[in-house]
mmCIF file with all atom_site columns, C-alpha atoms in Angstrom:
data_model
loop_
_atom_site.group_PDB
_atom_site.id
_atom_site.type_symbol
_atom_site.label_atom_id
_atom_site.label_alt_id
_atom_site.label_comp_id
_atom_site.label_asym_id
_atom_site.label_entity_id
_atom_site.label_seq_id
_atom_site.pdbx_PDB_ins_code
_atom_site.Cartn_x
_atom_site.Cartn_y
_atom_site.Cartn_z
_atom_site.occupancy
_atom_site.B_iso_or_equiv
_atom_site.pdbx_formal_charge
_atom_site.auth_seq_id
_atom_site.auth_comp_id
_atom_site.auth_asym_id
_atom_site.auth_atom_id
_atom_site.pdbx_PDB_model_num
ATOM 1   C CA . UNK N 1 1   ? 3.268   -18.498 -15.215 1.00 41.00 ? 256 UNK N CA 1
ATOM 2   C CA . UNK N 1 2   ? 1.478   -15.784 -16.766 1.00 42.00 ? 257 UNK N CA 1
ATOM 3   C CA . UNK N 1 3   ? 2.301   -12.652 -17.635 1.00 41.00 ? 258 UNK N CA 1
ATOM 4   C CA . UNK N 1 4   ? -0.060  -10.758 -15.034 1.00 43.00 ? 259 UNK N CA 1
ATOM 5   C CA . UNK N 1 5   ? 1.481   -13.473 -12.560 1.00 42.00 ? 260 UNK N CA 1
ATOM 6   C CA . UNK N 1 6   ? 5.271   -12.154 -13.503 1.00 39.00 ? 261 UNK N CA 1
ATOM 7   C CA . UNK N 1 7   ? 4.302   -8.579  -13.374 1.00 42.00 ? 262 UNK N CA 1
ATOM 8   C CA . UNK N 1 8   ? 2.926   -8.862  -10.006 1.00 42.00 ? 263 UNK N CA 1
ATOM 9   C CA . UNK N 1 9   ? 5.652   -11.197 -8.278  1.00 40.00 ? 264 UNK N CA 1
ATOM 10  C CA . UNK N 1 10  ? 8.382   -8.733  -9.685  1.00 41.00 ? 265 UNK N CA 1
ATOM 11  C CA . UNK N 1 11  ? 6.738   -6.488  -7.000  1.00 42.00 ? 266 UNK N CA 1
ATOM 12  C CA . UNK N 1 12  ? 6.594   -8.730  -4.080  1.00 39.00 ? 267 UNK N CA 1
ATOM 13  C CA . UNK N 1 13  ? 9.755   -9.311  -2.268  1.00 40.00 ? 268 UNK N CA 1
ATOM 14  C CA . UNK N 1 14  ? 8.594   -12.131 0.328   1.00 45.00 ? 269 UNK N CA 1
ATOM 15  C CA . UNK N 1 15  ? 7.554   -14.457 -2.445  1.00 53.00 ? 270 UNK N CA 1
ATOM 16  C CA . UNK N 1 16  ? 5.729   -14.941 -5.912  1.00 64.00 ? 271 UNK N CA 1
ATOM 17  C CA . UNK N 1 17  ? 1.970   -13.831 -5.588  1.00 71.00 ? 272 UNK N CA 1
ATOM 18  C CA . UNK N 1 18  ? 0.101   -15.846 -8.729  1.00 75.00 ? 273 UNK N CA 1
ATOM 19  C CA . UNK N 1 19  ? -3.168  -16.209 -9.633  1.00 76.00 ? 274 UNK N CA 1
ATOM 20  C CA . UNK N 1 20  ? -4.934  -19.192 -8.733  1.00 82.00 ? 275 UNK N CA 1
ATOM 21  C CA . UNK N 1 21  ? -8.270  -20.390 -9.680  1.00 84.00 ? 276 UNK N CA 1
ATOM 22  C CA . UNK N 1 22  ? -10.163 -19.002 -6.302  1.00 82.00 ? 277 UNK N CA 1
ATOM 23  C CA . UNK N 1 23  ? -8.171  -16.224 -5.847  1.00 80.00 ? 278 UNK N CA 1
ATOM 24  C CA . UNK N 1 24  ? -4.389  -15.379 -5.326  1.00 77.00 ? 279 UNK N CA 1
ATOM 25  C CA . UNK N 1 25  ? -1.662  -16.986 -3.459  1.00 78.00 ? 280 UNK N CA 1
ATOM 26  C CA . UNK N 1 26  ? 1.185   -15.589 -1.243  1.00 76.00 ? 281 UNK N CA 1
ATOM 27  C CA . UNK N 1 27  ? 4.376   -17.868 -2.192  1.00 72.00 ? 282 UNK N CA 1
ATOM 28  C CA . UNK N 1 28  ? 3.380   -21.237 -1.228  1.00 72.00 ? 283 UNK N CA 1
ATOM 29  C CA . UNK N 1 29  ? 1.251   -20.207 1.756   1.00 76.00 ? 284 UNK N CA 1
ATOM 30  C CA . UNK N 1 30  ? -2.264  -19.421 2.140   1.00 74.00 ? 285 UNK N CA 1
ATOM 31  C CA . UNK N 1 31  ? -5.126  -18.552 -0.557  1.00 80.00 ? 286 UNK N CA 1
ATOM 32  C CA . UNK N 1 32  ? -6.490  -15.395 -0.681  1.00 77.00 ? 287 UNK N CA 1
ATOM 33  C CA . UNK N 1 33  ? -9.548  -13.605 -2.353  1.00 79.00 ? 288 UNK N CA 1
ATOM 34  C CA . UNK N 1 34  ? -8.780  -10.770 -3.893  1.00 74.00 ? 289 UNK N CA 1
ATOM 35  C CA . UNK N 1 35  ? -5.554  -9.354  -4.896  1.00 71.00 ? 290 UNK N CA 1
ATOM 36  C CA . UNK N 1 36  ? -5.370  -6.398  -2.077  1.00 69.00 ? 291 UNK N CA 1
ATOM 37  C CA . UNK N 1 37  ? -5.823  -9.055  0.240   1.00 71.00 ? 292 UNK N CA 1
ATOM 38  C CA . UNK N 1 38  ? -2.695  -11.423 -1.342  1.00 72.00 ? 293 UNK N CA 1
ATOM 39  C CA . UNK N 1 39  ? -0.347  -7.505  -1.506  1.00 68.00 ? 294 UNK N CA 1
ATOM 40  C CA . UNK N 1 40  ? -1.753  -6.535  2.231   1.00 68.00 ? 295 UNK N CA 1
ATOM 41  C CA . UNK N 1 41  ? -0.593  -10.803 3.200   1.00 71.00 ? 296 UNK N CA 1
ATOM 42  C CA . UNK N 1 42  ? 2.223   -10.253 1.220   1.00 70.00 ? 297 UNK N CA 1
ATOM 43  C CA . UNK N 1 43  ? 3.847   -6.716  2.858   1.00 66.00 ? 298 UNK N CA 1
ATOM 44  C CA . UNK N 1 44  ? 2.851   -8.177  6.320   1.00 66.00 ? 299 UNK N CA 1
ATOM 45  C CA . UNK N 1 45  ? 4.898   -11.283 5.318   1.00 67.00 ? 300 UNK N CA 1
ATOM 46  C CA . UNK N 1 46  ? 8.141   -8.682  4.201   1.00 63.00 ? 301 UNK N CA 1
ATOM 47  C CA . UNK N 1 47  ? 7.518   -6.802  7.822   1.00 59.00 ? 302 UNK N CA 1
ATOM 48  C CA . UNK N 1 48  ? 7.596   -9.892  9.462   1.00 58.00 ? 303 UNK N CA 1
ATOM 49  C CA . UNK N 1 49  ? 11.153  -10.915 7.672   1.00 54.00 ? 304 UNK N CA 1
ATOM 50  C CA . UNK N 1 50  ? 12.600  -7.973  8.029   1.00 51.00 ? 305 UNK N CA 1
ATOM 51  C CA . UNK N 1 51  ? 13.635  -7.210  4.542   1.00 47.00 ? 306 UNK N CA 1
ATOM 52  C CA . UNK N 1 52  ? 10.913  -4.298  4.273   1.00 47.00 ? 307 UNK N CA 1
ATOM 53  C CA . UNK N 1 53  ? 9.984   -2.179  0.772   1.00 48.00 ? 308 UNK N CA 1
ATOM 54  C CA . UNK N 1 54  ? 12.062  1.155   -0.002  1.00 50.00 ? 309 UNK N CA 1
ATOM 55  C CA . UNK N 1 55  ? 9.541   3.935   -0.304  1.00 51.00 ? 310 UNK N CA 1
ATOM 56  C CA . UNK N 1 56  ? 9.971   4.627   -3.563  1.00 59.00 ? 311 UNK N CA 1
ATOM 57  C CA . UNK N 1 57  ? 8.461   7.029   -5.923  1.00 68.00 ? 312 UNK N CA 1
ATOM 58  C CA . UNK N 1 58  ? 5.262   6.626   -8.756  1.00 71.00 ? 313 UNK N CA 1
ATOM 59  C CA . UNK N 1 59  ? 7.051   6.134   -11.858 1.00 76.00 ? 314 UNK N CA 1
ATOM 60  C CA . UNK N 1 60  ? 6.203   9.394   -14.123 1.00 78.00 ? 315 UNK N CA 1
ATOM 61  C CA . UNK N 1 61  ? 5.362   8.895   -17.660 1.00 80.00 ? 316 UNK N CA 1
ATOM 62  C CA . UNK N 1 62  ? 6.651   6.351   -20.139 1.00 79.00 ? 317 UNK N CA 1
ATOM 63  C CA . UNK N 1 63  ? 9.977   7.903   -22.356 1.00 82.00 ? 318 UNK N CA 1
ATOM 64  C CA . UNK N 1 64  ? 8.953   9.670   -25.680 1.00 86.00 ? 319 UNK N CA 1
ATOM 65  C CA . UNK N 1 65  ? 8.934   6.976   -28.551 1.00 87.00 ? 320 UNK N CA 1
ATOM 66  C CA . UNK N 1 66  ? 9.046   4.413   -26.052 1.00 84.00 ? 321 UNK N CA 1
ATOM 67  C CA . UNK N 1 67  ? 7.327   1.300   -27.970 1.00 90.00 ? 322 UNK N CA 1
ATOM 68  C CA . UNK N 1 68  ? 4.181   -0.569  -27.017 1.00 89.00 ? 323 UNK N CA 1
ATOM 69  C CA . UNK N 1 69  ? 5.630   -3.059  -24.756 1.00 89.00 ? 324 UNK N CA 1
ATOM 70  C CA . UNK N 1 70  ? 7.642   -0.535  -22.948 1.00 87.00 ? 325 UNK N CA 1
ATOM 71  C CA . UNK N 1 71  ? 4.711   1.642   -22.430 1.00 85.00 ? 326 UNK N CA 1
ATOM 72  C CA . UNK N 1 72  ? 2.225   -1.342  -21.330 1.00 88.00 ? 327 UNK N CA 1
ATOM 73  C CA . UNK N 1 73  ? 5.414   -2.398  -18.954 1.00 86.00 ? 328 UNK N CA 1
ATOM 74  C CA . UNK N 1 74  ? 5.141   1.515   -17.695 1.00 85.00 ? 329 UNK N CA 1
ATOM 75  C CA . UNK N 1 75  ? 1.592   1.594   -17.360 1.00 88.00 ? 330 UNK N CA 1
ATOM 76  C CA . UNK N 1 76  ? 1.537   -1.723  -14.907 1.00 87.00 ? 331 UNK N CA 1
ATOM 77  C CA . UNK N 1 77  ? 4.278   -0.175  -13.145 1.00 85.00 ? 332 UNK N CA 1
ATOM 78  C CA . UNK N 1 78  ? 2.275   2.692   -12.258 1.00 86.00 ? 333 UNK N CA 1
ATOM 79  C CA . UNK N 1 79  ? -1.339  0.746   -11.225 1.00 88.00 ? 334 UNK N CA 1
ATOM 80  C CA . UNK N 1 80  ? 1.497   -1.419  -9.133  1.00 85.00 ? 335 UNK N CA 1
ATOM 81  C CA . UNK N 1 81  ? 2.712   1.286   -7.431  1.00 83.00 ? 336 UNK N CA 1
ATOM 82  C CA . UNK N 1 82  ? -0.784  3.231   -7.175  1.00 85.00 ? 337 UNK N CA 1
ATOM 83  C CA . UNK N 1 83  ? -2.113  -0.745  -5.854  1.00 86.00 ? 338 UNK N CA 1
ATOM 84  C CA . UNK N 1 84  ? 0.819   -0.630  -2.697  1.00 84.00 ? 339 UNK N CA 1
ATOM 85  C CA . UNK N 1 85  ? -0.237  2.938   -1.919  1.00 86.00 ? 340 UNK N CA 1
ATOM 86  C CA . UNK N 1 86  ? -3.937  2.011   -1.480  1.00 89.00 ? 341 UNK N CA 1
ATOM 87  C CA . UNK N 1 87  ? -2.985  -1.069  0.322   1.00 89.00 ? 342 UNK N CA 1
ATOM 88  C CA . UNK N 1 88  ? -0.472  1.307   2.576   1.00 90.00 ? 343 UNK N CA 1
ATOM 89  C CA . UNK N 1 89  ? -3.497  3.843   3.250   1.00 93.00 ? 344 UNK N CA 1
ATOM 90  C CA . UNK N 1 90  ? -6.203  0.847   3.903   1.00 93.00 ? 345 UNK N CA 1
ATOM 91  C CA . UNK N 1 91  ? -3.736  -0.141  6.660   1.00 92.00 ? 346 UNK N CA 1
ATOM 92  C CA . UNK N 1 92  ? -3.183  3.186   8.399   1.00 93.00 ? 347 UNK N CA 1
ATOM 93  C CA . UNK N 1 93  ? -6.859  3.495   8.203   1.00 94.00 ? 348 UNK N CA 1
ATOM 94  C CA . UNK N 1 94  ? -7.743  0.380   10.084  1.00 93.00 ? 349 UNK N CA 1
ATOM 95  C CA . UNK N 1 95  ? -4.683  1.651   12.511  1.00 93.00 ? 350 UNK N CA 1
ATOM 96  C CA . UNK N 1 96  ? -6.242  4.886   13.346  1.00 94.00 ? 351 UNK N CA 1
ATOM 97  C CA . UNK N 1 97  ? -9.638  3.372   13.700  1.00 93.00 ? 352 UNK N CA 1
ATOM 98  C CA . UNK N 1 98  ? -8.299  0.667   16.185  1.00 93.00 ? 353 UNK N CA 1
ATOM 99  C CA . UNK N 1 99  ? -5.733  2.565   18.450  1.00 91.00 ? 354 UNK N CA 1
ATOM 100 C CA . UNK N 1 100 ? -8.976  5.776   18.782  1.00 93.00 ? 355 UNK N CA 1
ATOM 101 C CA . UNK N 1 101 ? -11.829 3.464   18.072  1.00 94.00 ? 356 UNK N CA 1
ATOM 102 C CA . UNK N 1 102 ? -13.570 5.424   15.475  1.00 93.00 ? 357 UNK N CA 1
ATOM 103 C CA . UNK N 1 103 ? -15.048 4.505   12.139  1.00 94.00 ? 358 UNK N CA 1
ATOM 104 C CA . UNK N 1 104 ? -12.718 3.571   9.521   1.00 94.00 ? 359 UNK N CA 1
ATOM 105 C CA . UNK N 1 105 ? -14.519 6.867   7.410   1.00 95.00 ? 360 UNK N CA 1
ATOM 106 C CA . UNK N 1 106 ? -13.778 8.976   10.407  1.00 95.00 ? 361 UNK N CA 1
ATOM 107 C CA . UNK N 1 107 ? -9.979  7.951   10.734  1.00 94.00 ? 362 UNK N CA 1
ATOM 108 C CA . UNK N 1 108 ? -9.712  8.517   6.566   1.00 95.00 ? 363 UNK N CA 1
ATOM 109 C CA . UNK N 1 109 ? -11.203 11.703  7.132   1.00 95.00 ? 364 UNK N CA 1
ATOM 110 C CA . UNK N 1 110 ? -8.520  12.609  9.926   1.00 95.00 ? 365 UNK N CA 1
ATOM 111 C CA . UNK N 1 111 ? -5.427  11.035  7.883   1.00 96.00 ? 366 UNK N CA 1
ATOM 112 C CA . UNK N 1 112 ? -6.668  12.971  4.753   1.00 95.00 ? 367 UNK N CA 1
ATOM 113 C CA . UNK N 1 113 ? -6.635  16.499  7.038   1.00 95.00 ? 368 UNK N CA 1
ATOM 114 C CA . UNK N 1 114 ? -3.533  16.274  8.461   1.00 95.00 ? 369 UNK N CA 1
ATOM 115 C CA . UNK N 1 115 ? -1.720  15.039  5.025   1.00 95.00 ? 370 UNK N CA 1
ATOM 116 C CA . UNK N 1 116 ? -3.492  18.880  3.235   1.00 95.00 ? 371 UNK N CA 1
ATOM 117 C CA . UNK N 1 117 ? -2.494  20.501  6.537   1.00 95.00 ? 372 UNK N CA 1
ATOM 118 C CA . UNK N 1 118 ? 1.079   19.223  6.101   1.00 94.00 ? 373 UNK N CA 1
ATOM 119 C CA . UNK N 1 119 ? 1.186   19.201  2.562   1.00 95.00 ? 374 UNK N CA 1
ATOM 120 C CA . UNK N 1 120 ? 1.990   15.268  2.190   1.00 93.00 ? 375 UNK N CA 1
ATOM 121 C CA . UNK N 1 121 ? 0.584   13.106  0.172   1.00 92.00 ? 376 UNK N CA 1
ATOM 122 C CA . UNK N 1 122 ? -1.991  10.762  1.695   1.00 94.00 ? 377 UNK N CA 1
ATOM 123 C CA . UNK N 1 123 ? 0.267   7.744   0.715   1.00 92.00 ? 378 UNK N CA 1
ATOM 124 C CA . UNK N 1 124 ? 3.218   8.807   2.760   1.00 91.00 ? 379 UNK N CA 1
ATOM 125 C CA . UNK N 1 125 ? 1.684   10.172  5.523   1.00 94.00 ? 380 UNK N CA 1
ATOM 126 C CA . UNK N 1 126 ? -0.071  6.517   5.645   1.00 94.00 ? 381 UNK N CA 1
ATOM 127 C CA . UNK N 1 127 ? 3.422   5.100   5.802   1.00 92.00 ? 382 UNK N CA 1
ATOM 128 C CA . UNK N 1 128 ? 4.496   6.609   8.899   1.00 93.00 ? 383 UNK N CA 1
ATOM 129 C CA . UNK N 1 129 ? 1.037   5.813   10.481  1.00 94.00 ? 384 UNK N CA 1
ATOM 130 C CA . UNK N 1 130 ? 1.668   2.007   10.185  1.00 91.00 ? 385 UNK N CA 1
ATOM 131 C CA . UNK N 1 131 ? 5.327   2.377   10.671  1.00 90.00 ? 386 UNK N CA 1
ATOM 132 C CA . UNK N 1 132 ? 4.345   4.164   14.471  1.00 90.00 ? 387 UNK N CA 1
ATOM 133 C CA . UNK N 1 133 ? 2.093   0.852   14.711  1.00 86.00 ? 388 UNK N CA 1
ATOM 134 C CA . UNK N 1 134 ? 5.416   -1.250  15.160  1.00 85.00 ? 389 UNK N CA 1
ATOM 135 C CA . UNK N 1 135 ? 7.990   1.744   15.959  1.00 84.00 ? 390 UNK N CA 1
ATOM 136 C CA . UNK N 1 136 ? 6.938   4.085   18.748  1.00 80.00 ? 391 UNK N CA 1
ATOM 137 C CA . UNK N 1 137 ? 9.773   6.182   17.835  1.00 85.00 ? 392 UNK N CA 1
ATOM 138 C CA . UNK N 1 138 ? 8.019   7.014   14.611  1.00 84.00 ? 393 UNK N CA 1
ATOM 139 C CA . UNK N 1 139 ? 6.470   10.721  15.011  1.00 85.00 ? 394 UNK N CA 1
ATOM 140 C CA . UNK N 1 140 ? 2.748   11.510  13.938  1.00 89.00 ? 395 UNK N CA 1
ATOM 141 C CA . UNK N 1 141 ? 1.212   14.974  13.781  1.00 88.00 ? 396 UNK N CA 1
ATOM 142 C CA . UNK N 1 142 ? -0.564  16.002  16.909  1.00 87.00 ? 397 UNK N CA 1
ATOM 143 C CA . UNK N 1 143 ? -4.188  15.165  15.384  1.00 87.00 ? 398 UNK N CA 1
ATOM 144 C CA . UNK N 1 144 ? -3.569  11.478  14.907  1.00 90.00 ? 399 UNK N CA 1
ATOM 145 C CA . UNK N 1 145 ? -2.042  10.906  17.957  1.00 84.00 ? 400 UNK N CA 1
ATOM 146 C CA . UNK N 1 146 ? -4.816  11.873  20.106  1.00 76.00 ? 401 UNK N CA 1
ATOM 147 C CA . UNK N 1 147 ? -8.283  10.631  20.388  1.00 70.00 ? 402 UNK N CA 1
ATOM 148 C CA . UNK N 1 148 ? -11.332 12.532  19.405  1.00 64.00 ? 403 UNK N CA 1
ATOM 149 C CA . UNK N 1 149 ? -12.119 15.039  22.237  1.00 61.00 ? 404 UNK N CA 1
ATOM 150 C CA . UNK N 1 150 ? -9.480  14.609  24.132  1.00 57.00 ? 405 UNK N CA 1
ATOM 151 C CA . UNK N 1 151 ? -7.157  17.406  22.229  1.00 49.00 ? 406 UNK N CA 1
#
């Protein structure tokens, strides 16, 4: 296994994700593309066995006098964590477009609003959207709830 392989299975709990000559695989399942495509597989694969991801926080900056290795270690923590949140806000989008058939742009557009409005980040704001996708007791702001034109 790699290094790049390690790094990126220590963030996967459903499986290893490694690199693979076409692409990426999820454990020993399917092969995928891209690497967004083997994350999205591999959080639908930790929803589905009900041992989901604590939201946790972007790690901040590497410790003074921290040495190479720690800081590289650091630095693919944070492109990690910066990786899940795109992944997070890709889903919401494709949420929002589906359940008020709009264009993925438009539904970006609306999560992005109500996140300023609120003063959430994107990212977390995005969590809750596919949580509600699952949970109907999970609580959205007015705007995403409701279709265009009908609020």
């Amino acid at each position: 296994m790699r290094s790049h392989d390690i790094a990126v299975a220590d963030t996967v709990d459903t499986g290893v994700v490694r690199r693979t000559p076409n692409g990426w695989r999820v454990g020993g399942g399917q092969e995928v593309p891209d690497l967004v495509s083997a994350m999205v597989l591999a959080d639908l694969l930790t929803g589905e066995s009900g041992t989901g991801r604590p939201r946790s926080q972007a790690p901040g900056r590497a410790p003074e006098g921290a040495s190479e290795v720690e800081r590289l270690r650091h630095t693919i923590a944070q492109l990690e964590h910066a990786l899940h949140s795109r992944v997070v806000v890709e889903q919401a989008i494709g949420v929002l477009a589906e359940r008020h058939t709009m264009a993925p742009r438009e539904a970006f557009e609306r999560l992005r609003s109500s996140a300023r409005s609120r003063g959430r980040k994107v990212a977390d704001l995005a969590r809750d959207v596919v949580e509600s996708s699952t949970s109907p007791l999970t609580s959205l702001p007015d705007e995403l709830n409701t279709s265009p034109g009908s609020g």
